[in-house]
Amino acid sequence: MKPVVLAIALFLAHSTLLGQLKPSEYLKRMEAEKMADPAGEKKVRDLLKAMTLEEKVGQMTQLTHTVWVDEGVPFLANGDPGQVFSLDTNKFIPLVRDLHIGSFLNGIAVPPQKWYDYITTLQRITLRYNRHGIPMIYGMDHMHGVNYIEGGTIFPHNINLASTFDPRFAYRMGQVTSTESADLGHHWIFAPVYDIGRNPRFPRFYETLGEDPFLAGMMGAAIAKGIQENKEALPFKQAATAKHYLGYSDPKSGWDRSPAEISDQTLFEFHVPSFAAGIQAGVKTVMINSGEINSIPVHASYRLLTTLLRDELGFKGVTVTDWQDIMRLHDTHKTADSQKEAVYQGIMAGVDMSMTPYTTDFHRHLVELVKEGRIPMARIDLSVARILRLKVDLGLFENPYPRNDRFDRVGAPAHRQSALETARESLVLLKNEGVLPLEPGKVNKIVVTGPYANMKRNLAGGWSLRWIPTDDRLFPADMPTVWTALQQVYGKKAVMAREENLSDAAQGADAIIVVAGELPYSEGSGNVYDLTLDESQLRLIRAAQATGKPVVVIMVAGRPRVVREVYPATRAFLWAGLPGFEGATAIAEVISGAVNPSGKLSFSYPNYPGMYYTYDHKYHDLDIFRNFTDNKTMMAFFGDGLSYTTFRYDELKISGTEFSGNQSIKVSVKVTNTGSRAGKEAVLWYLTDEYASVTRPVKQLKHFEKQELAPGQSRVFEFEIAPQHLSFPVADGSRKLEDGYFRVSVGGQEARFQYRK
Ligand code: BGC
Ligand code: BGC
């Protein structure tokens, strides 16, 4: 190829990759996204007309608090309280005065009054210097309740939330988050995470709503609605964030932000649906995946950020980069040979706002790129219009300042009660050979052991009070640990022991409870070489088993740490995940039987660190080698979970065994509580497509419902199967519906039917 032809070809390839559009096309997009409220849209258009380029780019820039805040130390060397979170207005003023920066983020858990003072000051300075009166918008990582407000309510992490199989808890978590934080000027919540938990080595596994796209979509949509539609927060409104779009959670190495290879089929089948559900629920913003998929950094992917997100999924809100990610196009992905080129790539791919978050270089580069004519003003206007609409939509122009007359909402008893109820239903009993519950009246003595038995921060995990909480003294004095919660129930009958004195302590004990798990981690700090539980904890479990007493393992962790070697001799195993501040109370209630467990695993639990598959794997994953395996490749699957009562499923009825066109058929099943105590049961409906042109998962969750049943009580559960349940996505993103035979299954019952177009 001649150099000039090559240059043109490269230019074309590059421009389609980055989507250099004609100005008229940006205008068309801007028109198509306009607000339903004409007055709001007029305000946005008027502002755009009046703003300079520098002012516009200021709206597209987001900086983090440590640029003008000294986080300080919570404790002095002598243990006395230290100074935290002091604001230096001299560092802040130039940002809004000279560069017109319009968005800020982040913090640590400080008391409501401190947040109130801080945000009031930032907003006052912003409005003093912004000649158009455009307020700043502040973003916060409240990922499981208000984890960055001292005294606030902290829910379980998402991996637990999903195992409740009850979207009402998800909605409530969003609502409580909003009620406790909106008054303080936290306008923008960087949650929910819509990444899908299909790779347990990924250190942010616990932030996902599990492995199933349908469950994650239902729960994730409910969280977003809880945040965005919360009437209790009025006059304030908040934006939720669908993050981290797209394909973040399954990097090849498992390590945070490392490259992913994801086929389009897999992308549409497993990664897109939860984001699509969030967008359908009205989520106002999207945060972008820091990684790269198939050698294209997502921050530079026009296809993902514009074609798929805007044109196909219909998203009209604001996209924000993740931490430093435009810069990383140059620094680590190396698709851009300079910082400025990186800005060009990100913006032309579809980024609206850059979380830079430490420097203002982005501002300078983007202004230059427009002045040089490389980026059209119409492209800038499109993003700025989206950002201004968000500010108008949230009512920031009318209510820019926080309020301080409702601080009693932070950590309110009713909110903590919701967090407790969520924690209770999120615990999954995976094994119970006649040990649990340990009824207090019948117990002589229980021995509690393990490095995490008397710790608070392990229950909350990362994103709790600090990005990575490293000190238990940060946590509320009244927050129980598993050990202190058990003491509440059993008093002196619960004794703490160490490995050295375990066999002595075990004398006369009814059971030994080992609290296993992990210390808190966030993002890359949680990368591991091996999913196996560390040797010192395995040794402790073996020592407990060697006493001959029944051993109960409580796993408090963010991902399924492998325990294959000690599992067979473990008599009861409770997956507690990261149950939050009320988690220990819930654990003690389940151990003692005050609460009947009803959680079901939101992911699959491996038996080996090197072998993993999800419940919705392909036939070919296993069938051809079935004879060579011991069939114990996995310890447990998505949907597993025991109760202290038993449920019988029978009388599966199907309204027809053939249907066609747009018809639907009804299936019902009777579920009976056949045990002697009340219990909640999540009824999970799966469909199997017997033969298809694209290989199908062995089964897929299509509907679920959780209800309480009294002893002896029966209820009929229903699922109406429509053609959309039978269709599946293909690699170009469209859906395919094929004639054939299908099976519907629920609780071991199964029926077969035929569908014809
Ligand atoms: C994380 C995001 C988070 C952001 C702001 C990033 O490093 O990936 O989840 O919202 O930082 O703290
Ligand atoms: C992380 C952010 C986090 C921040 C806390 C960064 O390295 O990526 O998510 O909020 O540190 O300081």
PDB file of C-alpha atoms in Angstrom, residues 184-347:
ATOM      1  CA  LEU A 184     -25.705  16.654  52.896  1.00  0.00           C
ATOM      2  CA  GLY A 185     -25.147  17.647  49.294  1.00  0.00           C
ATOM      3  CA  HIS A 186     -24.225  14.223  47.966  1.00  0.00           C
ATOM      4  CA  HIS A 187     -25.976  14.735  44.660  1.00  0.00           C
ATOM      5  CA  TRP A 188     -24.584  11.867  42.706  1.00  0.00           C
ATOM      6  CA  ILE A 189     -24.213   8.310  43.997  1.00  0.00           C
ATOM      7  CA  PHE A 190     -21.611   6.136  42.245  1.00  0.00           C
ATOM      8  CA  ALA A 191     -23.733   3.000  42.532  1.00  0.00           C
ATOM      9  CA  PRO A 192     -25.119   0.510  41.674  1.00  0.00           C
ATOM     10  CA  VAL A 193     -22.486  -1.787  40.258  1.00  0.00           C
ATOM     11  CA  TYR A 194     -24.002  -3.660  37.308  1.00  0.00           C
ATOM     12  CA  ASP A 195     -20.900  -5.740  36.617  1.00  0.00           C
ATOM     13  CA  ILE A 196     -21.616  -9.407  36.638  1.00  0.00           C
ATOM     14  CA  GLY A 197     -19.911 -11.779  39.116  1.00  0.00           C
ATOM     15  CA  ARG A 198     -18.704 -14.564  36.872  1.00  0.00           C
ATOM     16  CA  ASN A 199     -15.051 -14.581  37.860  1.00  0.00           C
ATOM     17  CA  PRO A 200     -14.405 -15.060  41.596  1.00  0.00           C
ATOM     18  CA  ARG A 201     -10.751 -14.043  41.256  1.00  0.00           C
ATOM     19  CA  PHE A 202     -11.887 -10.535  40.360  1.00  0.00           C
ATOM     20  CA  PRO A 203     -11.336  -8.585  43.594  1.00  0.00           C
ATOM     21  CA  ARG A 204     -14.504  -6.546  43.120  1.00  0.00           C
ATOM     22  CA  PHE A 205     -16.622  -9.716  43.009  1.00  0.00           C
ATOM     23  CA  TYR A 206     -18.377  -8.654  46.221  1.00  0.00           C
ATOM     24  CA  GLU A 207     -19.529  -5.436  44.626  1.00  0.00           C
ATOM     25  CA  THR A 208     -21.460  -7.374  41.971  1.00  0.00           C
ATOM     26  CA  LEU A 209     -25.023  -8.571  42.214  1.00  0.00           C
ATOM     27  CA  GLY A 210     -23.903 -12.100  41.462  1.00  0.00           C
ATOM     28  CA  GLU A 211     -23.447 -14.189  38.354  1.00  0.00           C
ATOM     29  CA  ASP A 212     -26.910 -14.149  36.847  1.00  0.00           C
ATOM     30  CA  PRO A 213     -27.713 -11.297  34.454  1.00  0.00           C
ATOM     31  CA  PHE A 214     -31.446 -11.392  35.104  1.00  0.00           C
ATOM     32  CA  LEU A 215     -31.115 -11.306  38.889  1.00  0.00           C
ATOM     33  CA  ALA A 216     -28.472  -8.562  38.707  1.00  0.00           C
ATOM     34  CA  GLY A 217     -30.702  -6.544  36.414  1.00  0.00           C
ATOM     35  CA  MET A 218     -33.748  -6.841  38.673  1.00  0.00           C
ATOM     36  CA  MET A 219     -31.837  -6.003  41.833  1.00  0.00           C
ATOM     37  CA  GLY A 220     -29.748  -3.303  40.182  1.00  0.00           C
ATOM     38  CA  ALA A 221     -32.774  -1.582  38.685  1.00  0.00           C
ATOM     39  CA  ALA A 222     -34.378  -1.559  42.122  1.00  0.00           C
ATOM     40  CA  ILE A 223     -31.325   0.057  43.742  1.00  0.00           C
ATOM     41  CA  ALA A 224     -31.259   2.793  41.081  1.00  0.00           C
ATOM     42  CA  LYS A 225     -34.965   3.483  41.573  1.00  0.00           C
ATOM     43  CA  GLY A 226     -34.546   3.560  45.315  1.00  0.00           C
ATOM     44  CA  ILE A 227     -31.882   6.238  44.953  1.00  0.00           C
ATOM     45  CA  GLN A 228     -33.473   8.281  42.191  1.00  0.00           C
ATOM     46  CA  GLU A 229     -37.156   8.090  43.065  1.00  0.00           C
ATOM     47  CA  ASN A 230     -36.890   8.587  46.795  1.00  0.00           C
ATOM     48  CA  LYS A 231     -39.629  10.980  47.917  1.00  0.00           C
ATOM     49  CA  GLU A 232     -38.232  11.091  51.447  1.00  0.00           C
ATOM     50  CA  ALA A 233     -35.242  13.099  50.230  1.00  0.00           C
ATOM     51  CA  LEU A 234     -37.296  15.872  48.610  1.00  0.00           C
ATOM     52  CA  PRO A 235     -36.699  18.630  47.760  1.00  0.00           C
ATOM     53  CA  PHE A 236     -33.418  16.949  46.880  1.00  0.00           C
ATOM     54  CA  LYS A 237     -33.005  14.429  44.123  1.00  0.00           C
ATOM     55  CA  GLN A 238     -30.003  12.242  43.445  1.00  0.00           C
ATOM     56  CA  ALA A 239     -28.529  10.530  40.417  1.00  0.00           C
ATOM     57  CA  ALA A 240     -27.483   6.883  40.475  1.00  0.00           C
ATOM     58  CA  THR A 241     -24.650   5.453  38.343  1.00  0.00           C
ATOM     59  CA  ALA A 242     -24.564   2.277  36.287  1.00  0.00           C
ATOM     60  CA  LYS A 243     -20.985   1.122  36.645  1.00  0.00           C
ATOM     61  CA  HIS A 244     -18.556   0.055  35.329  1.00  0.00           C
ATOM     62  CA  TYR A 245     -19.785  -0.059  31.779  1.00  0.00           C
ATOM     63  CA  LEU A 246     -18.981  -2.613  30.210  1.00  0.00           C
ATOM     64  CA  GLY A 247     -17.332  -5.987  30.723  1.00  0.00           C
ATOM     65  CA  TYR A 248     -15.234  -4.887  33.722  1.00  0.00           C
ATOM     66  CA  SER A 249     -15.720  -7.911  35.926  1.00  0.00           C
ATOM     67  CA  ASP A 250     -14.218 -10.694  33.884  1.00  0.00           C
ATOM     68  CA  PRO A 251     -10.601  -9.833  33.102  1.00  0.00           C
ATOM     69  CA  LYS A 252      -8.537 -12.762  31.882  1.00  0.00           C
ATOM     70  CA  SER A 253      -6.109 -12.753  34.791  1.00  0.00           C
ATOM     71  CA  GLY A 254      -8.845 -12.015  37.287  1.00  0.00           C
ATOM     72  CA  TRP A 255      -6.915  -8.981  38.485  1.00  0.00           C
ATOM     73  CA  ASP A 256      -8.557  -5.599  38.701  1.00  0.00           C
ATOM     74  CA  ARG A 257      -8.484  -3.534  35.490  1.00  0.00           C
ATOM     75  CA  SER A 258      -6.423  -6.078  33.590  1.00  0.00           C
ATOM     76  CA  PRO A 259      -7.452  -6.824  29.990  1.00  0.00           C
ATOM     77  CA  ALA A 260     -10.527  -8.854  29.136  1.00  0.00           C
ATOM     78  CA  GLU A 261     -11.235 -10.963  26.099  1.00  0.00           C
ATOM     79  CA  ILE A 262     -14.993 -11.112  25.761  1.00  0.00           C
ATOM     80  CA  SER A 263     -16.726 -12.317  22.635  1.00  0.00           C
ATOM     81  CA  ASP A 264     -19.689 -10.324  21.435  1.00  0.00           C
ATOM     82  CA  GLN A 265     -21.916 -13.316  22.114  1.00  0.00           C
ATOM     83  CA  THR A 266     -20.791 -13.369  25.757  1.00  0.00           C
ATOM     84  CA  LEU A 267     -20.987  -9.609  26.033  1.00  0.00           C
ATOM     85  CA  PHE A 268     -24.621  -9.526  24.943  1.00  0.00           C
ATOM     86  CA  GLU A 269     -25.578 -12.681  26.771  1.00  0.00           C
ATOM     87  CA  PHE A 270     -24.103 -11.864  30.170  1.00  0.00           C
ATOM     88  CA  HIS A 271     -22.730  -8.325  30.466  1.00  0.00           C
ATOM     89  CA  VAL A 272     -25.233  -6.113  28.675  1.00  0.00           C
ATOM     90  CA  PRO A 273     -28.541  -7.177  30.319  1.00  0.00           C
ATOM     91  CA  SER A 274     -27.967  -5.679  33.788  1.00  0.00           C
ATOM     92  CA  PHE A 275     -26.917  -2.356  32.249  1.00  0.00           C
ATOM     93  CA  ALA A 276     -29.899  -2.479  29.913  1.00  0.00           C
ATOM     94  CA  ALA A 277     -32.172  -3.059  32.914  1.00  0.00           C
ATOM     95  CA  GLY A 278     -30.612  -0.109  34.731  1.00  0.00           C
ATOM     96  CA  ILE A 279     -31.012   2.172  31.731  1.00  0.00           C
ATOM     97  CA  GLN A 280     -34.608   1.070  31.384  1.00  0.00           C
ATOM     98  CA  ALA A 281     -35.123   1.911  35.054  1.00  0.00           C
ATOM     99  CA  GLY A 282     -33.924   5.426  34.268  1.00  0.00           C
ATOM    100  CA  VAL A 283     -30.419   5.449  35.709  1.00  0.00           C
ATOM    101  CA  LYS A 284     -29.116   8.948  35.020  1.00  0.00           C
ATOM    102  CA  THR A 285     -25.384   8.347  34.674  1.00  0.00           C
ATOM    103  CA  VAL A 286     -22.938   5.692  33.545  1.00  0.00           C
ATOM    104  CA  MET A 287     -19.358   5.191  34.743  1.00  0.00           C
ATOM    105  CA  ILE A 288     -16.962   3.557  32.316  1.00  0.00           C
ATOM    106  CA  ASN A 289     -14.889   0.390  32.750  1.00  0.00           C
ATOM    107  CA  SER A 290     -11.203   1.172  33.312  1.00  0.00           C
ATOM    108  CA  GLY A 291     -10.102  -1.932  31.444  1.00  0.00           C
ATOM    109  CA  GLU A 292      -9.805  -2.976  27.843  1.00  0.00           C
ATOM    110  CA  ILE A 293     -11.850  -5.530  25.950  1.00  0.00           C
ATOM    111  CA  ASN A 294     -10.414  -7.375  22.964  1.00  0.00           C
ATOM    112  CA  SER A 295      -7.523  -4.882  22.873  1.00  0.00           C
ATOM    113  CA  ILE A 296      -9.717  -1.768  22.778  1.00  0.00           C
ATOM    114  CA  PRO A 297      -9.716   0.334  25.970  1.00  0.00           C
ATOM    115  CA  VAL A 298     -13.359   0.928  26.820  1.00  0.00           C
ATOM    116  CA  HIS A 299     -12.669   4.632  27.338  1.00  0.00           C
ATOM    117  CA  ALA A 300     -11.643   4.850  23.685  1.00  0.00           C
ATOM    118  CA  SER A 301     -14.396   2.668  22.265  1.00  0.00           C
ATOM    119  CA  TYR A 302     -16.884   4.582  20.148  1.00  0.00           C
ATOM    120  CA  ARG A 303     -18.652   1.309  19.552  1.00  0.00           C
ATOM    121  CA  LEU A 304     -19.331   0.703  23.257  1.00  0.00           C
ATOM    122  CA  LEU A 305     -19.697   4.300  24.455  1.00  0.00           C
ATOM    123  CA  THR A 306     -21.774   5.617  21.591  1.00  0.00           C
ATOM    124  CA  THR A 307     -23.093   2.978  19.201  1.00  0.00           C
ATOM    125  CA  LEU A 308     -24.124   0.472  21.847  1.00  0.00           C
ATOM    126  CA  LEU A 309     -24.778   2.741  24.827  1.00  0.00           C
ATOM    127  CA  ARG A 310     -26.570   5.574  23.031  1.00  0.00           C
ATOM    128  CA  ASP A 311     -27.915   4.189  19.783  1.00  0.00           C
ATOM    129  CA  GLU A 312     -28.830   0.706  20.880  1.00  0.00           C
ATOM    130  CA  LEU A 313     -29.466   0.894  24.617  1.00  0.00           C
ATOM    131  CA  GLY A 314     -30.990   4.372  24.369  1.00  0.00           C
ATOM    132  CA  PHE A 315     -29.032   5.957  27.219  1.00  0.00           C
ATOM    133  CA  LYS A 316     -29.510   9.744  27.355  1.00  0.00           C
ATOM    134  CA  GLY A 317     -27.642  10.686  30.506  1.00  0.00           C
ATOM    135  CA  VAL A 318     -24.068  11.540  31.446  1.00  0.00           C
ATOM    136  CA  THR A 319     -21.068   9.241  31.023  1.00  0.00           C
ATOM    137  CA  VAL A 320     -18.206   9.778  33.435  1.00  0.00           C
ATOM    138  CA  THR A 321     -14.799   8.162  33.186  1.00  0.00           C
ATOM    139  CA  ASP A 322     -13.473   6.138  36.047  1.00  0.00           C
ATOM    140  CA  TRP A 323     -10.422   7.233  38.048  1.00  0.00           C
ATOM    141  CA  GLN A 324      -7.694   8.771  35.810  1.00  0.00           C
ATOM    142  CA  ASP A 325      -8.830   6.682  32.900  1.00  0.00           C
ATOM    143  CA  ILE A 326      -8.390   9.156  30.083  1.00  0.00           C
ATOM    144  CA  MET A 327      -4.817   9.610  31.212  1.00  0.00           C
ATOM    145  CA  ARG A 328      -4.402   5.857  31.227  1.00  0.00           C
ATOM    146  CA  LEU A 329      -5.090   5.707  27.494  1.00  0.00           C
ATOM    147  CA  HIS A 330      -1.638   7.197  27.286  1.00  0.00           C
ATOM    148  CA  ASP A 331       0.042   5.903  30.436  1.00  0.00           C
ATOM    149  CA  THR A 332      -0.958   2.239  30.486  1.00  0.00           C
ATOM    150  CA  HIS A 333      -3.151   1.212  27.530  1.00  0.00           C
ATOM    151  CA  LYS A 334      -0.823   3.207  25.280  1.00  0.00           C
ATOM    152  CA  THR A 335      -3.294   3.753  22.478  1.00  0.00           C
ATOM    153  CA  ALA A 336      -2.484   7.473  22.691  1.00  0.00           C
ATOM    154  CA  ASP A 337       1.055   8.772  22.307  1.00  0.00           C
ATOM    155  CA  SER A 338       0.389  11.839  24.449  1.00  0.00           C
ATOM    156  CA  GLN A 339      -1.976  13.008  27.166  1.00  0.00           C
ATOM    157  CA  LYS A 340      -3.618  15.298  24.695  1.00  0.00           C
ATOM    158  CA  GLU A 341      -4.218  12.479  22.238  1.00  0.00           C
ATOM    159  CA  ALA A 342      -5.724  10.516  25.090  1.00  0.00           C
ATOM    160  CA  VAL A 343      -8.211  13.317  25.690  1.00  0.00           C
ATOM    161  CA  TYR A 344      -9.037  13.312  21.998  1.00  0.00           C
ATOM    162  CA  GLN A 345      -9.670   9.562  22.025  1.00  0.00           C
ATOM    163  CA  GLY A 346     -11.842   9.592  25.127  1.00  0.00           C
ATOM    164  CA  ILE A 347     -13.987  12.513  24.070  1.00  0.00           C
TER     165      ILE A 347
END
